[in-house]
PDB file of C-alpha atoms in Angstrom:
ATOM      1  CA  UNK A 170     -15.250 -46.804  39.408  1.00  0.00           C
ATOM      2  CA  UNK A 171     -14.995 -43.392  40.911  1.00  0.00           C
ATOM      3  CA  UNK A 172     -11.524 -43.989  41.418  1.00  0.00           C
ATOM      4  CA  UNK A 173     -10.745 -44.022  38.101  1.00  0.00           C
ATOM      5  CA  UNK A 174     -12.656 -41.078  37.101  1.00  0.00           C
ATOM      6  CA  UNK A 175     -10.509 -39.148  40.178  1.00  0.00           C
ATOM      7  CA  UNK A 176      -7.169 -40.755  38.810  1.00  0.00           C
ATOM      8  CA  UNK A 177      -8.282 -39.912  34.827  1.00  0.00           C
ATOM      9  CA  UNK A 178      -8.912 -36.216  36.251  1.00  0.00           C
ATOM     10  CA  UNK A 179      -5.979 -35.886  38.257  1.00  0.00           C
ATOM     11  CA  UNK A 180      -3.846 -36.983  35.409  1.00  0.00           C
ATOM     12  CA  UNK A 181      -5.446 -34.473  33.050  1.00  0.00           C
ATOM     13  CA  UNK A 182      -5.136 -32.028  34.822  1.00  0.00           C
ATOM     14  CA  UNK A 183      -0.883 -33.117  35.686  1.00  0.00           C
ATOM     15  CA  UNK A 184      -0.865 -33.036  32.355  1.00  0.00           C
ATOM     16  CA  UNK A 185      -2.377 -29.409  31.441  1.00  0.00           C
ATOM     17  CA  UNK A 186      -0.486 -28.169  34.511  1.00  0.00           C
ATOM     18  CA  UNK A 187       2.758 -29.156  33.099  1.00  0.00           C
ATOM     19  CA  UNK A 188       2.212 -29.069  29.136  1.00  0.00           C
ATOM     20  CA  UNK A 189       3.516 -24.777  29.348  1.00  0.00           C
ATOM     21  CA  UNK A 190       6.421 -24.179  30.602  1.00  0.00           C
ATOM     22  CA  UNK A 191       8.260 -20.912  30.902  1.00  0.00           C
ATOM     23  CA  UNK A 192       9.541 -21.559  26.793  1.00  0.00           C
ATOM     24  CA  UNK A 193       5.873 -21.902  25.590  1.00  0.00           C
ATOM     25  CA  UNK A 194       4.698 -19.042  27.701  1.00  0.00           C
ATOM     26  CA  UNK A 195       3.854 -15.455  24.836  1.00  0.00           C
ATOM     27  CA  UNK A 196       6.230 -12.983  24.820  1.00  0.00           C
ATOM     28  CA  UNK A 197       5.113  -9.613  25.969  1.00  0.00           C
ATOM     29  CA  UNK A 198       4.666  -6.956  23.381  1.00  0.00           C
ATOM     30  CA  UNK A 199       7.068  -4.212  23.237  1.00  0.00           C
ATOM     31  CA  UNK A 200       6.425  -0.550  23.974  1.00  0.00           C
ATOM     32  CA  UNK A 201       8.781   0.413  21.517  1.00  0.00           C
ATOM     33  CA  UNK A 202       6.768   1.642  18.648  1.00  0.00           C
ATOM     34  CA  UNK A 203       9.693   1.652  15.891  1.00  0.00           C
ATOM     35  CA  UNK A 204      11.060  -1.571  16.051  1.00  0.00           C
ATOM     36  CA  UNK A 205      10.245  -4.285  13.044  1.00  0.00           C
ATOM     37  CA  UNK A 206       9.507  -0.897  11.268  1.00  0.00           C
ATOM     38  CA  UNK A 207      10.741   0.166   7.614  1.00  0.00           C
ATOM     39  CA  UNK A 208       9.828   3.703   6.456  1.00  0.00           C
ATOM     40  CA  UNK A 209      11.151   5.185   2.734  1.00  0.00           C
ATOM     41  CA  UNK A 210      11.317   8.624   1.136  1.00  0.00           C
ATOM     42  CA  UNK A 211      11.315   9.002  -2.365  1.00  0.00           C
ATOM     43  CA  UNK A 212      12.083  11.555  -4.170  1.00  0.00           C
ATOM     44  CA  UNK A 213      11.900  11.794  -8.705  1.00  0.00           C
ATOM     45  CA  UNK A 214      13.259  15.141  -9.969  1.00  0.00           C
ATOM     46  CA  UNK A 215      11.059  16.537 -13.518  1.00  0.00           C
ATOM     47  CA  UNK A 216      11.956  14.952 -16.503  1.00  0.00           C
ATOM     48  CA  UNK A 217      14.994  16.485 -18.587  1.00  0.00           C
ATOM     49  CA  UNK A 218      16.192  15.330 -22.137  1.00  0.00           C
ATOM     50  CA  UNK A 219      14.301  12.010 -21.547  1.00  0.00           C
ATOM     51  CA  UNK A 220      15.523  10.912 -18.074  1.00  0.00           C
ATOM     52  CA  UNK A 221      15.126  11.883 -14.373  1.00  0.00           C
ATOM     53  CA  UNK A 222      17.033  11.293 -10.980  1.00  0.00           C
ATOM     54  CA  UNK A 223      15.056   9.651  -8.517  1.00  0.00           C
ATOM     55  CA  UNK A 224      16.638   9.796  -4.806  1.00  0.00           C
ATOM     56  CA  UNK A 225      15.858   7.147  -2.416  1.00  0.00           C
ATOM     57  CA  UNK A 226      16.477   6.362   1.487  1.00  0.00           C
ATOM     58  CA  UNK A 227      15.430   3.630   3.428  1.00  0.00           C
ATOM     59  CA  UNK A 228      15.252   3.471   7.626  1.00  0.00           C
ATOM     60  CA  UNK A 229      14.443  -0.049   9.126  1.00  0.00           C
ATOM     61  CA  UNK A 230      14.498  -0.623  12.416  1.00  0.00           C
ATOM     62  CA  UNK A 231      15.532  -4.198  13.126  1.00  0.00           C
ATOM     63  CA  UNK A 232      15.203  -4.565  16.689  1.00  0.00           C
ATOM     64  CA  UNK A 233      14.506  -2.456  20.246  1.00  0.00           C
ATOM     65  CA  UNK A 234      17.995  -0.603  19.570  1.00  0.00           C
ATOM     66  CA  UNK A 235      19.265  -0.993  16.172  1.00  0.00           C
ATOM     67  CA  UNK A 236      18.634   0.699  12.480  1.00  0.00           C
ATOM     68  CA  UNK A 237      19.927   0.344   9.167  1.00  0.00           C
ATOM     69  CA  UNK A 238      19.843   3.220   7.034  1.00  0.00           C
ATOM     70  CA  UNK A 239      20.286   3.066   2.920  1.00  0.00           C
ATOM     71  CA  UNK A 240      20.631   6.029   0.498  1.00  0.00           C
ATOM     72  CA  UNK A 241      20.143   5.396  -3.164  1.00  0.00           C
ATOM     73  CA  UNK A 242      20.439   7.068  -6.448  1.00  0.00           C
ATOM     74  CA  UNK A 243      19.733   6.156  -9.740  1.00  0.00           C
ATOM     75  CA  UNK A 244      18.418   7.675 -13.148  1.00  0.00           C
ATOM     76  CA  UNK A 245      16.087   6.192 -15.516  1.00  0.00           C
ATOM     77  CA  UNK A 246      15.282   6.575 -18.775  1.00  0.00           C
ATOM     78  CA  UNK A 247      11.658   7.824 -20.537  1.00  0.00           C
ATOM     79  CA  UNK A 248      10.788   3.847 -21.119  1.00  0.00           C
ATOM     80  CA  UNK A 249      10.966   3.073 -17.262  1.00  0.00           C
ATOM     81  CA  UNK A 250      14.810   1.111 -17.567  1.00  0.00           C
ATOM     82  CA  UNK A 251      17.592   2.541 -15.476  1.00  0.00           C
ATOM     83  CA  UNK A 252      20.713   3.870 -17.305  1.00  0.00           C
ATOM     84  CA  UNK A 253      22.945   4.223 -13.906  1.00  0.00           C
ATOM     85  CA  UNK A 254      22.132   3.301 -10.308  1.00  0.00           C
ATOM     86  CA  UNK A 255      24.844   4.277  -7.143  1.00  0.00           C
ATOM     87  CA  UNK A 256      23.593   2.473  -3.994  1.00  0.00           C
ATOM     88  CA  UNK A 257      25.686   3.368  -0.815  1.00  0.00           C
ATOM     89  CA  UNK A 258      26.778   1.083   1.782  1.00  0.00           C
ATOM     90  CA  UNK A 259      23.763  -0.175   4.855  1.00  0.00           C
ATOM     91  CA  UNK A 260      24.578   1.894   7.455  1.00  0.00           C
ATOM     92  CA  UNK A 261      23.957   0.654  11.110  1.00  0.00           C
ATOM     93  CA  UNK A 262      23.134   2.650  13.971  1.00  0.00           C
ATOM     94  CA  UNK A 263      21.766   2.461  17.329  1.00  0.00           C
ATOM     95  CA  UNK A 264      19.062   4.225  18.729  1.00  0.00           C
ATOM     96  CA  UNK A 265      17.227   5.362  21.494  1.00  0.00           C
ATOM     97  CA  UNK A 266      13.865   6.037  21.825  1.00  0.00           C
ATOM     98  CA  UNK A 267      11.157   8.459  24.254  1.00  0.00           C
ATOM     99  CA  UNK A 268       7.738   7.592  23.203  1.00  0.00           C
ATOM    100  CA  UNK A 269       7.299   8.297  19.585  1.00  0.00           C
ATOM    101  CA  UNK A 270      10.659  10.035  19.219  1.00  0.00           C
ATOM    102  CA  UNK A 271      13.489   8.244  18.224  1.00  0.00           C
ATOM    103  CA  UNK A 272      18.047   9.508  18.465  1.00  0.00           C
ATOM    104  CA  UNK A 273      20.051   7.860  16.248  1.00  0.00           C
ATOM    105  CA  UNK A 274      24.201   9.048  15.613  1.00  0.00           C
ATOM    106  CA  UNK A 275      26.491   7.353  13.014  1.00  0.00           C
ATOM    107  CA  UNK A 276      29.234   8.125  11.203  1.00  0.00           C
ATOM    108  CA  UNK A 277      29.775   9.138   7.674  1.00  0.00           C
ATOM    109  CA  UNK A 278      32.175  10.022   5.312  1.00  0.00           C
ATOM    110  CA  UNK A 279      33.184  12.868   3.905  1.00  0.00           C
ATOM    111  CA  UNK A 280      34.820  12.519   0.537  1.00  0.00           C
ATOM    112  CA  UNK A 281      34.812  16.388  -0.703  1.00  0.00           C
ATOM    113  CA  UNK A 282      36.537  17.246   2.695  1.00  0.00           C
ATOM    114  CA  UNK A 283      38.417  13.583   3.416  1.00  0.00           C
ATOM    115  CA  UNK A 284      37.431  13.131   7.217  1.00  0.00           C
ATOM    116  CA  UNK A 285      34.337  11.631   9.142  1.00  0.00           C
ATOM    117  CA  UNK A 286      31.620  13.663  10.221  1.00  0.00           C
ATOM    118  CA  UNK A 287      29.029  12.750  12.982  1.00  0.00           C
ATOM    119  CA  UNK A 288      25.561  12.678  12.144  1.00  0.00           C
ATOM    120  CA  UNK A 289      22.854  13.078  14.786  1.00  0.00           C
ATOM    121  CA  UNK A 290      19.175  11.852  13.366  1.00  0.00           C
ATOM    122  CA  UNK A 291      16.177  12.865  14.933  1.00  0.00           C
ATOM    123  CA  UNK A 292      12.827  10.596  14.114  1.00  0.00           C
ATOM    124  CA  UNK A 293       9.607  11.606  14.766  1.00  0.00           C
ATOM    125  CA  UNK A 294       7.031   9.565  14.193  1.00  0.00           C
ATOM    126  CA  UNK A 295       2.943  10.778  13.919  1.00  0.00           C
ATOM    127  CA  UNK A 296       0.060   9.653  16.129  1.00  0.00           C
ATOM    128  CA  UNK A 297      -0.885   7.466  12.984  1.00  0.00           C
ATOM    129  CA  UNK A 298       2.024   5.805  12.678  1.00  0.00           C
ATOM    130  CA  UNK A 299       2.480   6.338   9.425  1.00  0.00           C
ATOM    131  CA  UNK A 300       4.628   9.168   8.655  1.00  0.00           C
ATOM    132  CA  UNK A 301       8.369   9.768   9.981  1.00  0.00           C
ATOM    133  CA  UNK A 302       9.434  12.972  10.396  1.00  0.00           C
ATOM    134  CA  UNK A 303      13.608  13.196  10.431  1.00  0.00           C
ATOM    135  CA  UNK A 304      16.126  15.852  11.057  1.00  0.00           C
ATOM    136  CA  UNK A 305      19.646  15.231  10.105  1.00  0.00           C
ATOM    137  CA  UNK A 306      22.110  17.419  11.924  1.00  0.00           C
ATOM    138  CA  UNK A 307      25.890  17.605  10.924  1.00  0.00           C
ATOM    139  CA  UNK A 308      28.108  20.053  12.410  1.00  0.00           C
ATOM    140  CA  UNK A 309      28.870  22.804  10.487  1.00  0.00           C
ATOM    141  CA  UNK A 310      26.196  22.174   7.914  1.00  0.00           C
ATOM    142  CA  UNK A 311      22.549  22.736   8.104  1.00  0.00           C
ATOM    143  CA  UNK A 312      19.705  20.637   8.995  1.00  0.00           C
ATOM    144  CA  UNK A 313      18.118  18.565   6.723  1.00  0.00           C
ATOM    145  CA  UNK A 314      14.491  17.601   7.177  1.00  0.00           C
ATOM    146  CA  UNK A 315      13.118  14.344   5.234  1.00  0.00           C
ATOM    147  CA  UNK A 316       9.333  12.903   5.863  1.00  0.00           C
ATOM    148  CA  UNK A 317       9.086   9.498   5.444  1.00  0.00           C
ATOM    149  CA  UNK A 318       6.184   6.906   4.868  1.00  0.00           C
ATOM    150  CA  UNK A 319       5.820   3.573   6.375  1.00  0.00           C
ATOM    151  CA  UNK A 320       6.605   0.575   4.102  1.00  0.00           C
ATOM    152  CA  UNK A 321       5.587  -2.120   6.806  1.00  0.00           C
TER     153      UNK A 321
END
C-alpha cells in the first residue's frame, strides 16, 4: 500500500515537473516605458461664422522600437457634423529610447518646396506617465513643441 502512495506521488509530481515548459513560462516585463502606448494632442481653434478647425495628432507606439504617427484636420460645423476632414498618411518610425526619453526621425514631404525634409522628434514623457512632451526639429525651420496626453 505504501507503494502506491510513493508511485501516485512520484507521478504527480513527473507530472507538475513537466506540465511548464519554456513556451508556458511569463514573459518578462519590459523596461521600455513607451511601448503599447498611444498619446493625442488636440487642438479646436474659436468659433468663426459658425465653424472651427480642430487639429489633431496621434503617436502610438506599437512595439520596443516602432511608432506610428497621424496628423489630422478637419472643420465642423456649429451642430457638431463635420463639413471637411484631410487625414494624412500613418507615418512609421523607429525609435530609440533612454529612460523616459524617447528619438524618433522620419521623413516628410515637402509640397510648398517639392523635396523631403528630415524630421528629428524628441519625446519626453513625465514621472506620471501621463503627459508627452515633443519637440519637432526640421532643418531650417524652427522647433515645434506639442504636449500630449495619454489615450491608453
Amino acid at each position: 500500500m505504501k507503494l502506491k502512495y510513493i508511485f501516485m506521488f512520484l507521478g504527480v509530481m513527473l507530472l507538475g515537473l513537466t506540465a511548464c515548459g519554456k513556451k508556458d513560462t511569463p514573459k518578462t516585463a519590459s523596461n521600455n516605458p513607451f511601448a503599447g502606448t498611444q498619446w493625442e494632442y488636440i487642438q479646436s481653434s474659436a468659433e468663426e461664422q459658425g465653424e472651427r478647425e480642430v487639429l489633431t495628432d496621434e503617436i502610438h507606439f506599437l512595439d520596443e522600437t516602432h511608432l506610428v504617427y497621424q496628423h489630422s484636420y478637419k472643420v465642423v460645423k456649429k451642430d457638431g457634423s463635420i463639413k471637411e476632414i484631410h487625414e494624412q498618411e500613418k507615418r512609421e518610425a523607429t525609435y530609440t529610447y533612454n529612460g523616459l526619453v524617447a528619438t524618433a526621425t522620419f521623413t516628410v514631404l515637402d509640397k510648398e518646396a517639392g523635396k523631403q525634409q528630415k524630421v528629428k522628434l524628441i519625446l519626453t514623457m513625465d514621472e506620471a506617465k501621463q503627459k508627452l512632451t515633443g519637440v519637432a526639429s526640421t532643418e531650417g525651420e524652427e522647433d515645434q513643441t506639442i504636449t500630449f496626453t495619454r489615450k491608453k
